[in-house]
mmCIF file of C-alpha atoms in Angstrom:
data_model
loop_
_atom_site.group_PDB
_atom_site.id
_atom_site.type_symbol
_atom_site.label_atom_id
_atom_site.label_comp_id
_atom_site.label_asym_id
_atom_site.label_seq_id
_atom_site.Cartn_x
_atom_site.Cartn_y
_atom_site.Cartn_z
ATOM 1 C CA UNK A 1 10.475 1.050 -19.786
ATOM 2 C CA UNK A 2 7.971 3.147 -21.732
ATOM 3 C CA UNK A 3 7.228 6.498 -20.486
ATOM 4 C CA UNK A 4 3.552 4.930 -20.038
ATOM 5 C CA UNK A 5 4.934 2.515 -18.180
ATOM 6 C CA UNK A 6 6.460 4.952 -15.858
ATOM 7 C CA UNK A 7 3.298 6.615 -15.306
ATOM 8 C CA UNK A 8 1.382 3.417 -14.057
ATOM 9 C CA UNK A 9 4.364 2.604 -12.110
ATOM 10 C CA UNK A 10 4.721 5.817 -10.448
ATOM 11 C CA UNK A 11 0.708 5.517 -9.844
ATOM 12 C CA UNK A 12 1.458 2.404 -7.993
ATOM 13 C CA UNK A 13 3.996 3.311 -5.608
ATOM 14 C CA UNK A 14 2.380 6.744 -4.692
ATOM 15 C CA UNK A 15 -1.066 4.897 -4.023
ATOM 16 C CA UNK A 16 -3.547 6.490 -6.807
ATOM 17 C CA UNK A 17 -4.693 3.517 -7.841
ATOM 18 C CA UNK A 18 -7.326 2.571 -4.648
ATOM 19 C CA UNK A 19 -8.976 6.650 -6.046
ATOM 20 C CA UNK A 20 -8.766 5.078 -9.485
ATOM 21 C CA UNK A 21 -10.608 2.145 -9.865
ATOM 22 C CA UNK A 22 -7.689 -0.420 -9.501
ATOM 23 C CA UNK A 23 -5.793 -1.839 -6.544
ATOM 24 C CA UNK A 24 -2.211 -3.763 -6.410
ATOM 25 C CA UNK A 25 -2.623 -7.458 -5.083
ATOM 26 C CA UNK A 26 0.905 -9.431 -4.443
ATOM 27 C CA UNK A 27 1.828 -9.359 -8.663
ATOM 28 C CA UNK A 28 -1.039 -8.375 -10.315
ATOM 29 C CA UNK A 29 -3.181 -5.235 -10.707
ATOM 30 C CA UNK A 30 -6.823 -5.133 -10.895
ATOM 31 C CA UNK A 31 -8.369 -2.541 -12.950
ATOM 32 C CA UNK A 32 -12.386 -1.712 -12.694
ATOM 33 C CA UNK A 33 -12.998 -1.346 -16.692
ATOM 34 C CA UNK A 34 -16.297 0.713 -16.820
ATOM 35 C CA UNK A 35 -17.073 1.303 -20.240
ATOM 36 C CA UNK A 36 -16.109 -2.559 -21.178
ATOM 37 C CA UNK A 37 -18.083 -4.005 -18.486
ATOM 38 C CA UNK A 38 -14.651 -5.916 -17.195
ATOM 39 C CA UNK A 39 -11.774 -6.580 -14.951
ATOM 40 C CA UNK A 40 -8.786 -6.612 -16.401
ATOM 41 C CA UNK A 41 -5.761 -8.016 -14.335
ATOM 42 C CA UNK A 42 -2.271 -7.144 -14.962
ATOM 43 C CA UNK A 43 1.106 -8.095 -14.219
ATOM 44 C CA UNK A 44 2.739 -5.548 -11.968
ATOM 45 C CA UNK A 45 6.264 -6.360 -13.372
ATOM 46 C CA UNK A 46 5.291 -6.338 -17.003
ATOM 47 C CA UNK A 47 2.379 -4.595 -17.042
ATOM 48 C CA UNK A 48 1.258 -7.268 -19.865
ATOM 49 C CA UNK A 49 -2.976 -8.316 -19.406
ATOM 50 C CA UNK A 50 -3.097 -11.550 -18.149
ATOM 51 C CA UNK A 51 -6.771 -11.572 -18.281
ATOM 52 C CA UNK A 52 -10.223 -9.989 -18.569
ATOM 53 C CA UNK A 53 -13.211 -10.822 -16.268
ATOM 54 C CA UNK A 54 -16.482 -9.718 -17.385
ATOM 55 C CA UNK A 55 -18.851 -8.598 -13.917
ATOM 56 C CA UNK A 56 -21.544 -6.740 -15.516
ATOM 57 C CA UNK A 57 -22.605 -3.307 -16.152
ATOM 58 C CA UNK A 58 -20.125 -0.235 -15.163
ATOM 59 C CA UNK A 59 -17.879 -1.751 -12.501
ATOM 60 C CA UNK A 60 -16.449 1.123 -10.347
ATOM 61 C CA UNK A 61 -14.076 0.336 -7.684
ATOM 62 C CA UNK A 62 -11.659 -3.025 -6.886
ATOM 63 C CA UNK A 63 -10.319 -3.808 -3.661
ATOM 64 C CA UNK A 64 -8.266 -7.192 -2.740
ATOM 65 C CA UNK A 65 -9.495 -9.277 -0.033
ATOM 66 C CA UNK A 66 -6.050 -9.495 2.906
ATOM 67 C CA UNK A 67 -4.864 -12.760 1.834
ATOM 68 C CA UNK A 68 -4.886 -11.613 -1.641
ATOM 69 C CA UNK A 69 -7.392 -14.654 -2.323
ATOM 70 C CA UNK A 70 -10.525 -12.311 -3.792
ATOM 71 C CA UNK A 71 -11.408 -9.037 -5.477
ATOM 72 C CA UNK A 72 -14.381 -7.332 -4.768
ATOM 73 C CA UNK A 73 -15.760 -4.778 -7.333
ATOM 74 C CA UNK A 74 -18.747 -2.753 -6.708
ATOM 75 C CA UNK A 75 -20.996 -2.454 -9.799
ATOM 76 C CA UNK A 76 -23.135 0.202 -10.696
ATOM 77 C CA UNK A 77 -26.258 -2.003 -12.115
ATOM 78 C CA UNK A 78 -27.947 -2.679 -14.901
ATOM 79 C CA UNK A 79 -29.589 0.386 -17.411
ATOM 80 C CA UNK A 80 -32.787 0.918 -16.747
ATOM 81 C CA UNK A 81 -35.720 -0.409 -19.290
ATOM 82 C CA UNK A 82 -38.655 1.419 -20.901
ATOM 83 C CA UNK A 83 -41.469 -0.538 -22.705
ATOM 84 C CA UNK A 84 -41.708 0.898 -27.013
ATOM 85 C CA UNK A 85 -45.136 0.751 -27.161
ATOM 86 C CA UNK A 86 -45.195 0.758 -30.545
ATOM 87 C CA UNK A 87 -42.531 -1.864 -31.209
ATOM 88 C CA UNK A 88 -43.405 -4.062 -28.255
ATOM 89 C CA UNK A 89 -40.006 -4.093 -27.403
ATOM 90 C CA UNK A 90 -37.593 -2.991 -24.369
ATOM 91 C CA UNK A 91 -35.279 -0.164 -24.597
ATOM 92 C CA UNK A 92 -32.263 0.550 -22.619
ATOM 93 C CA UNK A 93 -32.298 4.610 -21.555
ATOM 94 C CA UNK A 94 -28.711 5.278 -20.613
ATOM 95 C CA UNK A 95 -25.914 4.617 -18.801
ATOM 96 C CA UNK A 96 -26.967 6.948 -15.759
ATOM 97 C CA UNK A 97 -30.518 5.112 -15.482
ATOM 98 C CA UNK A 98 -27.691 2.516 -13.880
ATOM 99 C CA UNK A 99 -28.140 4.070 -10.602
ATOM 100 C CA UNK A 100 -32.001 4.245 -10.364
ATOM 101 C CA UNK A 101 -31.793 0.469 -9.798
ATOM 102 C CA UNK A 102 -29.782 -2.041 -7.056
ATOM 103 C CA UNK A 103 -26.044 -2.611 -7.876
ATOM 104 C CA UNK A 104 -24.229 -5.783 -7.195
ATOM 105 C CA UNK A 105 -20.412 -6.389 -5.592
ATOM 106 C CA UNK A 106 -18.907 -8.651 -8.006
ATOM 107 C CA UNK A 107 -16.145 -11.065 -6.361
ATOM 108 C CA UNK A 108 -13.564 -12.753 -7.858
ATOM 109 C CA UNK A 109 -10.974 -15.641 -7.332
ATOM 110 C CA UNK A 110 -7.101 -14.378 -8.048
ATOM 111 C CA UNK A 111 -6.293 -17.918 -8.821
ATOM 112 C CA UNK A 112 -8.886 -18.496 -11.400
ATOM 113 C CA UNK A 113 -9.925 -15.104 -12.695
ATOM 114 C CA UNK A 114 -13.222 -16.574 -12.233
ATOM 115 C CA UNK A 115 -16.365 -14.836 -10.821
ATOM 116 C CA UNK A 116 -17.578 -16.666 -7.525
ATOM 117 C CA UNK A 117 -20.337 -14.779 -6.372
ATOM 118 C CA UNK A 118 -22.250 -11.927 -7.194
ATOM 119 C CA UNK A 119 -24.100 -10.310 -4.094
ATOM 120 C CA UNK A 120 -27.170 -7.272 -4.492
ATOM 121 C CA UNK A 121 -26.619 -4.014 -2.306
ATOM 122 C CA UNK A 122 -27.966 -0.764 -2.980
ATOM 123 C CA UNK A 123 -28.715 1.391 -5.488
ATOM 124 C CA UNK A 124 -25.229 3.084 -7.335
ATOM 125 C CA UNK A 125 -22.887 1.258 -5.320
ATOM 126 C CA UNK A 126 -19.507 3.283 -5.642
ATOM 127 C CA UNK A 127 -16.631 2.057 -3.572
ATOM 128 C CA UNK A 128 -15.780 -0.988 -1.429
ATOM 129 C CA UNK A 129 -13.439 -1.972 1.754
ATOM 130 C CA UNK A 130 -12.481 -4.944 3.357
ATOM 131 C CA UNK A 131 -12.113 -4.942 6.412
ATOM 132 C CA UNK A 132 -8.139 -6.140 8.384
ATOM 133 C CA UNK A 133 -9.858 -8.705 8.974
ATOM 134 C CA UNK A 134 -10.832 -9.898 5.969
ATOM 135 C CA UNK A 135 -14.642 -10.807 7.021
ATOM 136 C CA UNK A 136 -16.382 -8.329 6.277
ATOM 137 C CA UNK A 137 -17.051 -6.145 2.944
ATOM 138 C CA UNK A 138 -18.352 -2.430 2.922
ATOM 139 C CA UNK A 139 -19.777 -0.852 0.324
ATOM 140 C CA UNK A 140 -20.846 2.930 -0.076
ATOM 141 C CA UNK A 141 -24.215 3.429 -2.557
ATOM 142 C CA UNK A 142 -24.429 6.706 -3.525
ATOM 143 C CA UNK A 143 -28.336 6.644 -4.384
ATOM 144 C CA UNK A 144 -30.197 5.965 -1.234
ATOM 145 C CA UNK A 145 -27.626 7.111 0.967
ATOM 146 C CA UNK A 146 -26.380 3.581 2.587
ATOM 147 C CA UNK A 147 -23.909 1.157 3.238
ATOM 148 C CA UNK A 148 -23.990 -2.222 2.815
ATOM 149 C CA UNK A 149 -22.566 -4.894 4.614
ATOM 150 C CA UNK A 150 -21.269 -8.119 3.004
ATOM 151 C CA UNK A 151 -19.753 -11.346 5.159
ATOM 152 C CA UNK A 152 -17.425 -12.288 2.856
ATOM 153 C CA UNK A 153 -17.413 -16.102 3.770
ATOM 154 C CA UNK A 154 -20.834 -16.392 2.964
ATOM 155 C CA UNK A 155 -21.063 -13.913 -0.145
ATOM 156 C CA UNK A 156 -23.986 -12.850 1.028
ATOM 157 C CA UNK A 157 -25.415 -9.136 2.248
ATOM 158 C CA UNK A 158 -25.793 -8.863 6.214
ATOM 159 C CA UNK A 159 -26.618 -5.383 6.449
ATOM 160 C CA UNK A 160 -27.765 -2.449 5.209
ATOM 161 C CA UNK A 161 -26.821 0.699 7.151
ATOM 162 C CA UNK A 162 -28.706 4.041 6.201
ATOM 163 C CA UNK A 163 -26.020 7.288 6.571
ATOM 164 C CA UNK A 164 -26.864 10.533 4.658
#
């Protein structure tokens, strides 16, 4: 084993990954890619990529559903646009115009690898939990100060709670 290798595994068993954008599910480790707009999943025993999901713009934070069935990752958004007047054309500003507009929570199938639903929440969306339970979803957004509520059966947003 590399001394890389050793690293991630010690980051495994002491439970860093959940604070670092990646979370442990049965084999496999699911890592929120930020800069490459991806997923990528992992084999815990190898550490080998078994596969890269593309969600979108800045993904953030993974968590795995209780039965191991889904991953949830929060994404930041999309960049902001500004017209070029004198191009007639649409720029993008920068990666931290991201969080002047909604994020999305990203889920996706462990069997497939595949995307099954993409749900809006708020704006900056940072970090999600599952509940025990496994019905519900709860994501913190950083930018207005909420958290939003996703049933997890329906993919869909339920509520929208305002904290800060």
């Amino acid at each position: 084993m590399t001394r890389k290798n050793n690293w991630l595994l010690t980051a495994v068993q002491m439970g860093l990954l959940a604070w670092s954008g990646a979370t442990l599910a049965a084999d496999k480790v699911y890592v929120a890619n930020e800069g490459a707009d991806t997923v990528s999943v992992l084999d815990a025993a190898s550490f080998k990529t078994l596969a890269s999901v593309r969600v979108g713009k800045a993904p953030h934070n993974v968590q795995v559903s209780p039965d191991g069935k889904v991953v949830w990752v929060t994404n930041n958004g999309e960049p902001a646009q500004t017209a070029d007047a004198s191009e007639h054309k649409e720029m993008a500003q920068g990666s931290h115009d991201a969080m002047g507009k909604p994020g999305a929570v990203w889920a996706i199938d462990t069997a497939t690898n595949a995307v099954v639903a993409k749900v809006p929440v708020g704006m900056h969306p940072a970090h999600v939990v599952v509940s025990p339970d496994g019905r519900f979803a709860y994501i913190t957004n950083g930018d207005d100060n909420t958290v939003s509520v996703i049933d997890t059966a329906a993919r869909s947003l339920v509520a929208t709670i305002p904290v800060g």
